Amino acid sequence: MLEIAAAKVVVCCPGRNFVTLKIETKDGLTGLGDATLNGRELAVASYLTDHVIPCLIGRDAHRIEDIWQFLYRGAYWRRGPVTMSAIAAVDVALWDIKGKAANLPLYQLLGGACREGAMVYGHANGRDVDETIANALRYKAQGYKAIRLQAGVPGLASTYGVSKDRYFYEPADADLPTENVWSSEKYLRSVPPLFEKAREALGWDVHLLHDIHHRLTPIEAGRLGKDLEPYRPFWLEDATPAENQANFRLIRQHTTTPLAVGEIFNSIWDCKQLIEEQLIDYIRATVVHAGGITHLRRIASFADLHNVRTGCHGATDLSPVTMAAALHFDLSVPNFGVQEYMRHTAETDAVFPHAYRFADGLMHPGEAPGLGVELDEALAATFPYQRAYLPVNRLEDGTLYNW
Ligand code: EZ4
Ligand code: CO
């Protein structure tokens, strides 16, 4: 019995907001879990503080699966991003504690390493094709084996994925949602030339990825997938919204370009049909938004039966706690595909000192017991929460659209 004595939520903003759960056992072990839900942070903080923590005190920290089931079934109200992020934070904190209790890095408890490291992809972006390619060449020079390409669309003032800073991309950019203007027609014309020039400049020995960010209809996505086939993208991400999973059938009928989806999924039920019918190639569900390591392993095992590999979300709104958890998961799961990696700011790295490291295009979670991430609470307290929202999109005629 490893009795849970206390738990608290720390909300901080070292460049962007993070919600972190810290669980302590009676004999002094601590575990961290990330509960950050971009733009809705305080809802998860309250869910944990007001409704979850009181139920944890006195329970056995070793009983991870039982506590997961208690929080999932016991709430009566199942699924949803707020609930599943809160459950994820508890789950990851308990895995962290178990690792520390065993004096082993978490990946050892998950079955041990299946590979030397997790291949990560970096984000190359720019206001135009040339700037994106120049940035992609920098990533390649740093050893990245996979690079995501996003470029500004001619005729549109701004678009997803194009940042002011070369290495950091944080879309939650204002204390109320900014409004962007979107045109699928202009966008669809802009992507094939980006990939054509990227292959000329970068060659064929690097994986190239692209994120559509839910902005196309299935038939438009089918056409883009077909147009990009000559350039062999590693994947097209979030081609179309996936509430209706059957939508992906239409895309599949038209292109052999691999498809990835699921960064906003929070449960295995969000991808059941997509996986069962093999409508996708990579599942992007993450530790923090999909119920923690316990639930993500279940998704990965199910995906493995259908030749779907993992490709966990890893944007800057996923804290170093999630990044570490993801890397332990990535190292141990047989059907790993790729891991997204957007570097955090220096302030974030200082608040969350961590053992994970990058070398030659691969990342490794390190050998520290548990997750290998700490929280500097005194430093975190110097970065108070600042409300920040993701933007919204409108079509050129003013219709509210997907961002
Ligand atoms: O827009 O994480 O693939 N990465 C992404 C991210 C998401 C943000 C939203 O909070 O799509 O940049
Ligand atoms: Co994405």
mmCIF file of N, CA, C and O in Angstrom, residues 225-309:
data_model
loop_
_atom_site.group_PDB
_atom_site.id
_atom_site.type_symbol
_atom_site.label_atom_id
_atom_site.label_comp_id
_atom_site.label_asym_id
_atom_site.label_seq_id
_atom_site.Cartn_x
_atom_site.Cartn_y
_atom_site.Cartn_z
ATOM 1 N N GLY A 225 -4.715 14.850 -51.258
ATOM 2 C CA GLY A 225 -3.911 13.639 -51.059
ATOM 3 C C GLY A 225 -3.389 13.114 -52.391
ATOM 4 O O GLY A 225 -2.224 12.721 -52.518
ATOM 5 N N LYS A 226 -4.266 13.128 -53.389
ATOM 6 C CA LYS A 226 -3.893 12.646 -54.730
ATOM 7 C C LYS A 226 -2.835 13.560 -55.357
ATOM 8 O O LYS A 226 -1.854 13.096 -55.921
ATOM 9 N N ASP A 227 -3.043 14.886 -55.221
ATOM 10 C CA ASP A 227 -2.083 15.845 -55.787
ATOM 11 C C ASP A 227 -0.694 15.694 -55.170
ATOM 12 O O ASP A 227 0.309 15.985 -55.818
ATOM 13 N N LEU A 228 -0.652 15.280 -53.894
ATOM 14 C CA LEU A 228 0.643 15.186 -53.202
ATOM 15 C C LEU A 228 1.309 13.830 -53.366
ATOM 16 O O LEU A 228 2.482 13.671 -52.992
ATOM 17 N N GLU A 229 0.614 12.854 -53.928
ATOM 18 C CA GLU A 229 1.181 11.501 -54.038
ATOM 19 C C GLU A 229 2.572 11.472 -54.668
ATOM 20 O O GLU A 229 3.453 10.755 -54.183
ATOM 21 N N PRO A 230 2.830 12.255 -55.733
ATOM 22 C CA PRO A 230 4.174 12.182 -56.337
ATOM 23 C C PRO A 230 5.291 12.557 -55.377
ATOM 24 O O PRO A 230 6.438 12.170 -55.582
ATOM 25 N N TYR A 231 4.970 13.313 -54.303
ATOM 26 C CA TYR A 231 6.024 13.783 -53.383
ATOM 27 C C TYR A 231 6.122 12.910 -52.143
ATOM 28 O O TYR A 231 6.900 13.186 -51.244
ATOM 29 N N ARG A 232 5.307 11.843 -52.100
ATOM 30 C CA ARG A 232 5.369 10.836 -51.031
ATOM 31 C C ARG A 232 5.375 11.425 -49.621
ATOM 32 O O ARG A 232 6.326 11.184 -48.849
ATOM 33 N N PRO A 233 4.343 12.187 -49.247
ATOM 34 C CA PRO A 233 4.318 12.664 -47.860
ATOM 35 C C PRO A 233 4.233 11.484 -46.888
ATOM 36 O O PRO A 233 3.653 10.446 -47.216
ATOM 37 N N PHE A 234 4.803 11.690 -45.693
ATOM 38 C CA PHE A 234 4.712 10.683 -44.630
ATOM 39 C C PHE A 234 3.265 10.571 -44.181
ATOM 40 O O PHE A 234 2.752 9.489 -43.951
ATOM 41 N N TRP A 235 2.623 11.746 -44.010
ATOM 42 C CA TRP A 235 1.193 11.752 -43.707
ATOM 43 C C TRP A 235 0.561 13.097 -43.978
ATOM 44 O O TRP A 235 1.239 14.117 -44.065
ATOM 45 N N LEU A 236 -0.752 13.055 -44.161
ATOM 46 C CA LEU A 236 -1.596 14.249 -44.114
ATOM 47 C C LEU A 236 -2.382 14.157 -42.813
ATOM 48 O O LEU A 236 -3.040 13.151 -42.545
ATOM 49 N N GLU A 237 -2.307 15.211 -42.020
ATOM 50 C CA GLU A 237 -2.903 15.182 -40.693
ATOM 51 C C GLU A 237 -4.221 15.943 -40.655
ATOM 52 O O GLU A 237 -4.354 16.998 -41.272
ATOM 53 N N ASP A 238 -5.165 15.410 -39.881
ATOM 54 C CA ASP A 238 -6.441 16.079 -39.608
ATOM 55 C C ASP A 238 -7.050 16.685 -40.878
ATOM 56 O O ASP A 238 -7.338 17.885 -40.951
ATOM 57 N N ALA A 239 -7.244 15.824 -41.872
ATOM 58 C CA ALA A 239 -7.739 16.267 -43.172
ATOM 59 C C ALA A 239 -9.118 16.898 -43.058
ATOM 60 O O ALA A 239 -9.418 17.901 -43.700
ATOM 61 N N THR A 240 -9.962 16.310 -42.223
ATOM 62 C CA THR A 240 -11.346 16.766 -42.100
ATOM 63 C C THR A 240 -11.783 16.454 -40.664
ATOM 64 O O THR A 240 -11.217 15.556 -40.027
ATOM 65 N N PRO A 241 -12.764 17.193 -40.133
ATOM 66 C CA PRO A 241 -13.204 16.867 -38.770
ATOM 67 C C PRO A 241 -13.656 15.409 -38.686
ATOM 68 O O PRO A 241 -14.200 14.859 -39.644
ATOM 69 N N ALA A 242 -13.444 14.790 -37.524
ATOM 70 C CA ALA A 242 -13.642 13.334 -37.433
ATOM 71 C C ALA A 242 -14.773 12.935 -36.500
ATOM 72 O O ALA A 242 -14.847 11.770 -36.094
ATOM 73 N N GLU A 243 -15.672 13.864 -36.178
ATOM 74 C CA GLU A 243 -16.812 13.431 -35.361
ATOM 75 C C GLU A 243 -17.559 12.308 -36.070
ATOM 76 O O GLU A 243 -17.985 11.332 -35.459
ATOM 77 N N ASN A 244 -17.728 12.480 -37.386
ATOM 78 C CA ASN A 244 -18.311 11.419 -38.195
ATOM 79 C C ASN A 244 -17.166 10.623 -38.824
ATOM 80 O O ASN A 244 -16.617 11.011 -39.854
ATOM 81 N N GLN A 245 -16.827 9.515 -38.188
ATOM 82 C CA GLN A 245 -15.632 8.766 -38.612
ATOM 83 C C GLN A 245 -15.768 8.218 -40.027
ATOM 84 O O GLN A 245 -14.772 8.043 -40.727
ATOM 85 N N ALA A 246 -17.005 7.970 -40.452
ATOM 86 C CA ALA A 246 -17.233 7.426 -41.799
ATOM 87 C C ALA A 246 -16.784 8.398 -42.884
ATOM 88 O O ALA A 246 -16.566 7.991 -44.032
ATOM 89 N N ASN A 247 -16.618 9.686 -42.554
ATOM 90 C CA ASN A 247 -16.146 10.659 -43.552
ATOM 91 C C ASN A 247 -14.818 10.252 -44.174
ATOM 92 O O ASN A 247 -14.520 10.611 -45.312
ATOM 93 N N PHE A 248 -14.021 9.526 -43.398
ATOM 94 C CA PHE A 248 -12.697 9.170 -43.911
ATOM 95 C C PHE A 248 -12.754 8.114 -45.011
ATOM 96 O O PHE A 248 -11.776 7.933 -45.737
ATOM 97 N N ARG A 249 -13.893 7.438 -45.131
ATOM 98 C CA ARG A 249 -14.012 6.462 -46.236
ATOM 99 C C ARG A 249 -13.820 7.146 -47.582
ATOM 100 O O ARG A 249 -13.173 6.620 -48.483
ATOM 101 N N LEU A 250 -14.416 8.320 -47.715
ATOM 102 C CA LEU A 250 -14.366 9.033 -48.993
ATOM 103 C C LEU A 250 -12.928 9.445 -49.327
ATOM 104 O O LEU A 250 -12.492 9.333 -50.476
ATOM 105 N N ILE A 251 -12.191 9.901 -48.321
ATOM 106 C CA ILE A 251 -10.790 10.287 -48.571
ATOM 107 C C ILE A 251 -9.997 9.062 -49.030
ATOM 108 O O ILE A 251 -9.260 9.110 -50.018
ATOM 109 N N ARG A 252 -10.207 7.955 -48.322
ATOM 110 C CA ARG A 252 -9.493 6.710 -48.635
ATOM 111 C C ARG A 252 -9.745 6.213 -50.053
ATOM 112 O O ARG A 252 -8.879 5.618 -50.679
ATOM 113 N N GLN A 253 -10.973 6.465 -50.545
ATOM 114 C CA GLN A 253 -11.303 5.993 -51.888
ATOM 115 C C GLN A 253 -10.489 6.720 -52.959
ATOM 116 O O GLN A 253 -10.392 6.261 -54.081
ATOM 117 N N HIS A 254 -9.932 7.884 -52.593
ATOM 118 C CA HIS A 254 -9.318 8.724 -53.618
ATOM 119 C C HIS A 254 -7.810 8.866 -53.535
ATOM 120 O O HIS A 254 -7.194 9.400 -54.449
ATOM 121 N N THR A 255 -7.207 8.440 -52.432
ATOM 122 C CA THR A 255 -5.759 8.655 -52.347
ATOM 123 C C THR A 255 -5.071 7.575 -51.526
ATOM 124 O O THR A 255 -5.653 7.015 -50.590
ATOM 125 N N THR A 256 -3.801 7.304 -51.899
ATOM 126 C CA THR A 256 -2.962 6.398 -51.113
ATOM 127 C C THR A 256 -2.033 7.172 -50.178
ATOM 128 O O THR A 256 -1.186 6.567 -49.514
ATOM 129 N N THR A 257 -2.144 8.503 -50.133
ATOM 130 C CA THR A 257 -1.343 9.268 -49.166
ATOM 131 C C THR A 257 -1.775 8.869 -47.754
ATOM 132 O O THR A 257 -2.967 8.889 -47.444
ATOM 133 N N PRO A 258 -0.820 8.508 -46.891
ATOM 134 C CA PRO A 258 -1.182 8.081 -45.532
ATOM 135 C C PRO A 258 -1.890 9.192 -44.749
ATOM 136 O O PRO A 258 -1.586 10.376 -44.914
ATOM 137 N N LEU A 259 -2.822 8.778 -43.907
ATOM 138 C CA LEU A 259 -3.635 9.728 -43.143
ATOM 139 C C LEU A 259 -3.388 9.568 -41.651
ATOM 140 O O LEU A 259 -3.281 8.446 -41.134
ATOM 141 N N ALA A 260 -3.340 10.724 -40.967
ATOM 142 C CA ALA A 260 -3.203 10.739 -39.505
ATOM 143 C C ALA A 260 -4.322 11.615 -38.949
ATOM 144 O O ALA A 260 -4.680 12.626 -39.551
ATOM 145 N N VAL A 261 -4.858 11.220 -37.823
ATOM 146 C CA VAL A 261 -5.903 12.042 -37.206
ATOM 147 C C VAL A 261 -5.952 11.732 -35.713
ATOM 148 O O VAL A 261 -5.483 10.682 -35.262
ATOM 149 N N GLY A 262 -6.498 12.678 -34.922
ATOM 150 C CA GLY A 262 -6.822 12.322 -33.545
ATOM 151 C C GLY A 262 -6.206 13.137 -32.434
ATOM 152 O O GLY A 262 -6.347 12.762 -31.273
ATOM 153 N N GLU A 263 -5.562 14.287 -32.750
ATOM 154 C CA GLU A 263 -4.967 15.029 -31.633
ATOM 155 C C GLU A 263 -6.026 15.554 -30.669
ATOM 156 O O GLU A 263 -5.731 15.785 -29.506
ATOM 157 N N ILE A 264 -7.265 15.726 -31.147
ATOM 158 C CA ILE A 264 -8.313 16.197 -30.225
ATOM 159 C C ILE A 264 -9.187 15.056 -29.693
ATOM 160 O O ILE A 264 -10.132 15.304 -28.954
ATOM 161 N N PHE A 265 -8.860 13.819 -30.049
ATOM 162 C CA PHE A 265 -9.647 12.690 -29.522
ATOM 163 C C PHE A 265 -9.377 12.515 -28.025
ATOM 164 O O PHE A 265 -8.275 12.765 -27.552
ATOM 165 N N ASN A 266 -10.392 12.065 -27.306
ATOM 166 C CA ASN A 266 -10.150 11.810 -25.886
ATOM 167 C C ASN A 266 -10.467 10.392 -25.454
ATOM 168 O O ASN A 266 -10.303 10.064 -24.284
ATOM 169 N N SER A 267 -10.911 9.547 -26.399
ATOM 170 C CA SER A 267 -11.188 8.168 -25.992
ATOM 171 C C SER A 267 -11.075 7.218 -27.177
ATOM 172 O O SER A 267 -11.117 7.619 -28.343
ATOM 173 N N ILE A 268 -10.973 5.957 -26.863
ATOM 174 C CA ILE A 268 -10.887 4.920 -27.889
ATOM 175 C C ILE A 268 -12.131 4.932 -28.774
ATOM 176 O O ILE A 268 -12.084 4.575 -29.950
ATOM 177 N N TRP A 269 -13.233 5.412 -28.231
ATOM 178 C CA TRP A 269 -14.479 5.436 -28.994
ATOM 179 C C TRP A 269 -14.451 6.489 -30.101
ATOM 180 O O TRP A 269 -15.203 6.408 -31.056
ATOM 181 N N ASP A 270 -13.557 7.484 -29.974
ATOM 182 C CA ASP A 270 -13.426 8.500 -31.028
ATOM 183 C C ASP A 270 -12.748 7.935 -32.269
ATOM 184 O O ASP A 270 -12.771 8.571 -33.330
ATOM 185 N N CYS A 271 -12.074 6.786 -32.138
ATOM 186 C CA CYS A 271 -11.328 6.266 -33.283
ATOM 187 C C CYS A 271 -11.660 4.808 -33.583
ATOM 188 O O CYS A 271 -10.980 4.173 -34.386
ATOM 189 N N LYS A 272 -12.707 4.287 -32.972
ATOM 190 C CA LYS A 272 -13.016 2.864 -33.126
ATOM 191 C C LYS A 272 -13.226 2.486 -34.591
ATOM 192 O O LYS A 272 -12.602 1.566 -35.105
ATOM 193 N N GLN A 273 -14.093 3.250 -35.260
ATOM 194 C CA GLN A 273 -14.393 2.934 -36.660
ATOM 195 C C GLN A 273 -13.199 3.255 -37.559
ATOM 196 O O GLN A 273 -12.893 2.495 -38.496
ATOM 197 N N LEU A 274 -12.538 4.357 -37.295
ATOM 198 C CA LEU A 274 -11.368 4.745 -38.098
ATOM 199 C C LEU A 274 -10.316 3.639 -38.085
ATOM 200 O O LEU A 274 -9.692 3.351 -39.106
ATOM 201 N N ILE A 275 -10.145 3.029 -36.926
ATOM 202 C CA ILE A 275 -9.126 1.976 -36.803
ATOM 203 C C ILE A 275 -9.649 0.650 -37.358
ATOM 204 O O ILE A 275 -8.983 -0.004 -38.164
ATOM 205 N N GLU A 276 -10.847 0.288 -36.947
ATOM 206 C CA GLU A 276 -11.415 -0.998 -37.363
ATOM 207 C C GLU A 276 -11.500 -1.125 -38.882
ATOM 208 O O GLU A 276 -11.203 -2.174 -39.449
ATOM 209 N N GLU A 277 -11.904 -0.050 -39.546
ATOM 210 C CA GLU A 277 -12.034 -0.086 -41.011
ATOM 211 C C GLU A 277 -10.740 0.313 -41.705
ATOM 212 O O GLU A 277 -10.713 0.487 -42.908
ATOM 213 N N GLN A 278 -9.682 0.529 -40.889
ATOM 214 C CA GLN A 278 -8.382 0.947 -41.419
ATOM 215 C C GLN A 278 -8.517 2.157 -42.337
ATOM 216 O O GLN A 278 -7.988 2.184 -43.447
ATOM 217 N N LEU A 279 -9.215 3.158 -41.837
ATOM 218 C CA LEU A 279 -9.431 4.395 -42.598
ATOM 219 C C LEU A 279 -8.298 5.384 -42.377
ATOM 220 O O LEU A 279 -8.241 6.420 -43.038
ATOM 221 N N ILE A 280 -7.418 5.084 -41.410
ATOM 222 C CA ILE A 280 -6.260 5.938 -41.129
ATOM 223 C C ILE A 280 -5.018 5.052 -40.998
ATOM 224 O O ILE A 280 -5.118 3.827 -40.869
ATOM 225 N N ASP A 281 -3.858 5.732 -41.017
ATOM 226 C CA ASP A 281 -2.584 5.018 -40.884
ATOM 227 C C ASP A 281 -1.896 5.319 -39.566
ATOM 228 O O ASP A 281 -1.084 4.525 -39.089
ATOM 229 N N TYR A 282 -2.201 6.501 -39.002
ATOM 230 C CA TYR A 282 -1.578 6.929 -37.737
ATOM 231 C C TYR A 282 -2.644 7.519 -36.833
ATOM 232 O O TYR A 282 -3.472 8.318 -37.286
ATOM 233 N N ILE A 283 -2.589 7.130 -35.565
ATOM 234 C CA ILE A 283 -3.523 7.672 -34.586
ATOM 235 C C ILE A 283 -2.769 8.669 -33.704
ATOM 236 O O ILE A 283 -1.735 8.335 -33.140
ATOM 237 N N ARG A 284 -3.296 9.900 -33.621
ATOM 238 C CA ARG A 284 -2.575 11.001 -32.957
ATOM 239 C C ARG A 284 -3.021 11.268 -31.525
ATOM 240 O O ARG A 284 -2.622 12.263 -30.923
ATOM 241 N N ALA A 285 -3.882 10.422 -30.989
ATOM 242 C CA ALA A 285 -4.333 10.616 -29.609
ATOM 243 C C ALA A 285 -3.115 10.717 -28.691
ATOM 244 O O ALA A 285 -2.094 10.069 -28.930
ATOM 245 N N THR A 286 -3.229 11.546 -27.646
ATOM 246 C CA THR A 286 -2.088 11.759 -26.754
ATOM 247 C C THR A 286 -2.398 11.367 -25.326
ATOM 248 O O THR A 286 -3.546 11.308 -24.909
ATOM 249 N N VAL A 287 -1.328 11.197 -24.584
ATOM 250 C CA VAL A 287 -1.414 10.881 -23.159
ATOM 251 C C VAL A 287 -2.337 11.871 -22.437
ATOM 252 O O VAL A 287 -3.248 11.467 -21.717
ATOM 253 N N VAL A 288 -2.106 13.170 -22.627
ATOM 254 C CA VAL A 288 -2.810 14.151 -21.787
ATOM 255 C C VAL A 288 -4.289 14.282 -22.118
ATOM 256 O O VAL A 288 -5.099 14.466 -21.216
ATOM 257 N N HIS A 289 -4.657 14.179 -23.380
ATOM 258 C CA HIS A 289 -6.071 14.404 -23.713
ATOM 259 C C HIS A 289 -6.859 13.114 -23.875
ATOM 260 O O HIS A 289 -8.076 13.164 -24.055
ATOM 261 N N ALA A 290 -6.195 11.978 -23.840
ATOM 262 C CA ALA A 290 -6.890 10.703 -24.055
ATOM 263 C C ALA A 290 -6.709 9.754 -22.864
ATOM 264 O O ALA A 290 -6.420 8.569 -23.019
ATOM 265 N N GLY A 291 -6.870 10.304 -21.661
ATOM 266 C CA GLY A 291 -6.991 9.431 -20.497
ATOM 267 C C GLY A 291 -5.714 8.820 -19.955
ATOM 268 O O GLY A 291 -5.769 7.844 -19.209
ATOM 269 N N GLY A 292 -4.570 9.387 -20.347
ATOM 270 C CA GLY A 292 -3.318 8.936 -19.736
ATOM 271 C C GLY A 292 -2.703 7.736 -20.434
ATOM 272 O O GLY A 292 -3.172 7.265 -21.473
ATOM 273 N N ILE A 293 -1.637 7.242 -19.833
ATOM 274 C CA ILE A 293 -0.909 6.107 -20.408
ATOM 275 C C ILE A 293 -1.795 4.865 -20.423
ATOM 276 O O ILE A 293 -1.796 4.087 -21.389
ATOM 277 N N THR A 294 -2.566 4.689 -19.377
ATOM 278 C CA THR A 294 -3.420 3.501 -19.276
ATOM 279 C C THR A 294 -4.376 3.402 -20.462
ATOM 280 O O THR A 294 -4.518 2.333 -21.072
ATOM 281 N N HIS A 295 -5.013 4.518 -20.819
ATOM 282 C CA HIS A 295 -5.981 4.454 -21.927
ATOM 283 C C HIS A 295 -5.279 4.486 -23.288
ATOM 284 O O HIS A 295 -5.706 3.821 -24.227
ATOM 285 N N LEU A 296 -4.194 5.240 -23.394
ATOM 286 C CA LEU A 296 -3.495 5.320 -24.677
ATOM 287 C C LEU A 296 -2.892 3.971 -25.074
ATOM 288 O O LEU A 296 -2.847 3.623 -26.256
ATOM 289 N N ARG A 297 -2.447 3.214 -24.098
ATOM 290 C CA ARG A 297 -1.938 1.866 -24.400
ATOM 291 C C ARG A 297 -3.050 1.000 -24.986
ATOM 292 O O ARG A 297 -2.825 0.168 -25.854
ATOM 293 N N ARG A 298 -4.260 1.185 -24.445
ATOM 294 C CA ARG A 298 -5.391 0.407 -24.950
ATOM 295 C C ARG A 298 -5.670 0.783 -26.410
ATOM 296 O O ARG A 298 -5.901 -0.081 -27.261
ATOM 297 N N ILE A 299 -5.631 2.079 -26.698
ATOM 298 C CA ILE A 299 -5.839 2.536 -28.076
ATOM 299 C C ILE A 299 -4.748 1.961 -28.989
ATOM 300 O O ILE A 299 -5.031 1.464 -30.083
ATOM 301 N N ALA A 300 -3.504 2.012 -28.525
ATOM 302 C CA ALA A 300 -2.388 1.535 -29.360
ATOM 303 C C ALA A 300 -2.490 0.029 -29.621
ATOM 304 O O ALA A 300 -2.216 -0.436 -30.734
ATOM 305 N N SER A 301 -2.897 -0.721 -28.618
ATOM 306 C CA SER A 301 -3.026 -2.176 -28.808
ATOM 307 C C SER A 301 -4.113 -2.487 -29.828
ATOM 308 O O SER A 301 -3.956 -3.354 -30.687
ATOM 309 N N PHE A 302 -5.212 -1.763 -29.724
ATOM 310 C CA PHE A 302 -6.313 -1.939 -30.678
ATOM 311 C C PHE A 302 -5.853 -1.543 -32.085
ATOM 312 O O PHE A 302 -6.104 -2.251 -33.064
ATOM 313 N N ALA A 303 -5.127 -0.421 -32.164
ATOM 314 C CA ALA A 303 -4.643 0.063 -33.469
ATOM 315 C C ALA A 303 -3.695 -0.957 -34.105
ATOM 316 O O ALA A 303 -3.720 -1.165 -35.321
ATOM 317 N N ASP A 304 -2.884 -1.604 -33.284
ATOM 318 C CA ASP A 304 -1.896 -2.569 -33.783
ATOM 319 C C ASP A 304 -2.578 -3.717 -34.526
ATOM 320 O O ASP A 304 -2.048 -4.241 -35.510
ATOM 321 N N LEU A 305 -3.772 -4.091 -34.080
ATOM 322 C CA LEU A 305 -4.503 -5.180 -34.749
ATOM 323 C C LEU A 305 -4.867 -4.817 -36.175
ATOM 324 O O LEU A 305 -5.149 -5.679 -36.993
ATOM 325 N N HIS A 306 -4.915 -3.506 -36.465
ATOM 326 C CA HIS A 306 -5.397 -3.036 -37.767
ATOM 327 C C HIS A 306 -4.332 -2.263 -38.543
ATOM 328 O O HIS A 306 -4.668 -1.454 -39.407
ATOM 329 N N ASN A 307 -3.066 -2.526 -38.237
ATOM 330 C CA ASN A 307 -1.957 -1.874 -38.951
ATOM 331 C C ASN A 307 -1.967 -0.362 -38.859
ATOM 332 O O ASN A 307 -1.517 0.325 -39.776
ATOM 333 N N VAL A 308 -2.493 0.156 -37.786
ATOM 334 C CA VAL A 308 -2.436 1.595 -37.545
ATOM 335 C C VAL A 308 -1.330 1.836 -36.522
ATOM 336 O O VAL A 308 -1.266 1.156 -35.501
ATOM 337 N N ARG A 309 -0.459 2.812 -36.825
ATOM 338 C CA ARG A 309 0.642 3.118 -35.919
ATOM 339 C C ARG A 309 0.374 4.414 -35.157
ATOM 340 O O ARG A 309 -0.503 5.191 -35.517
#
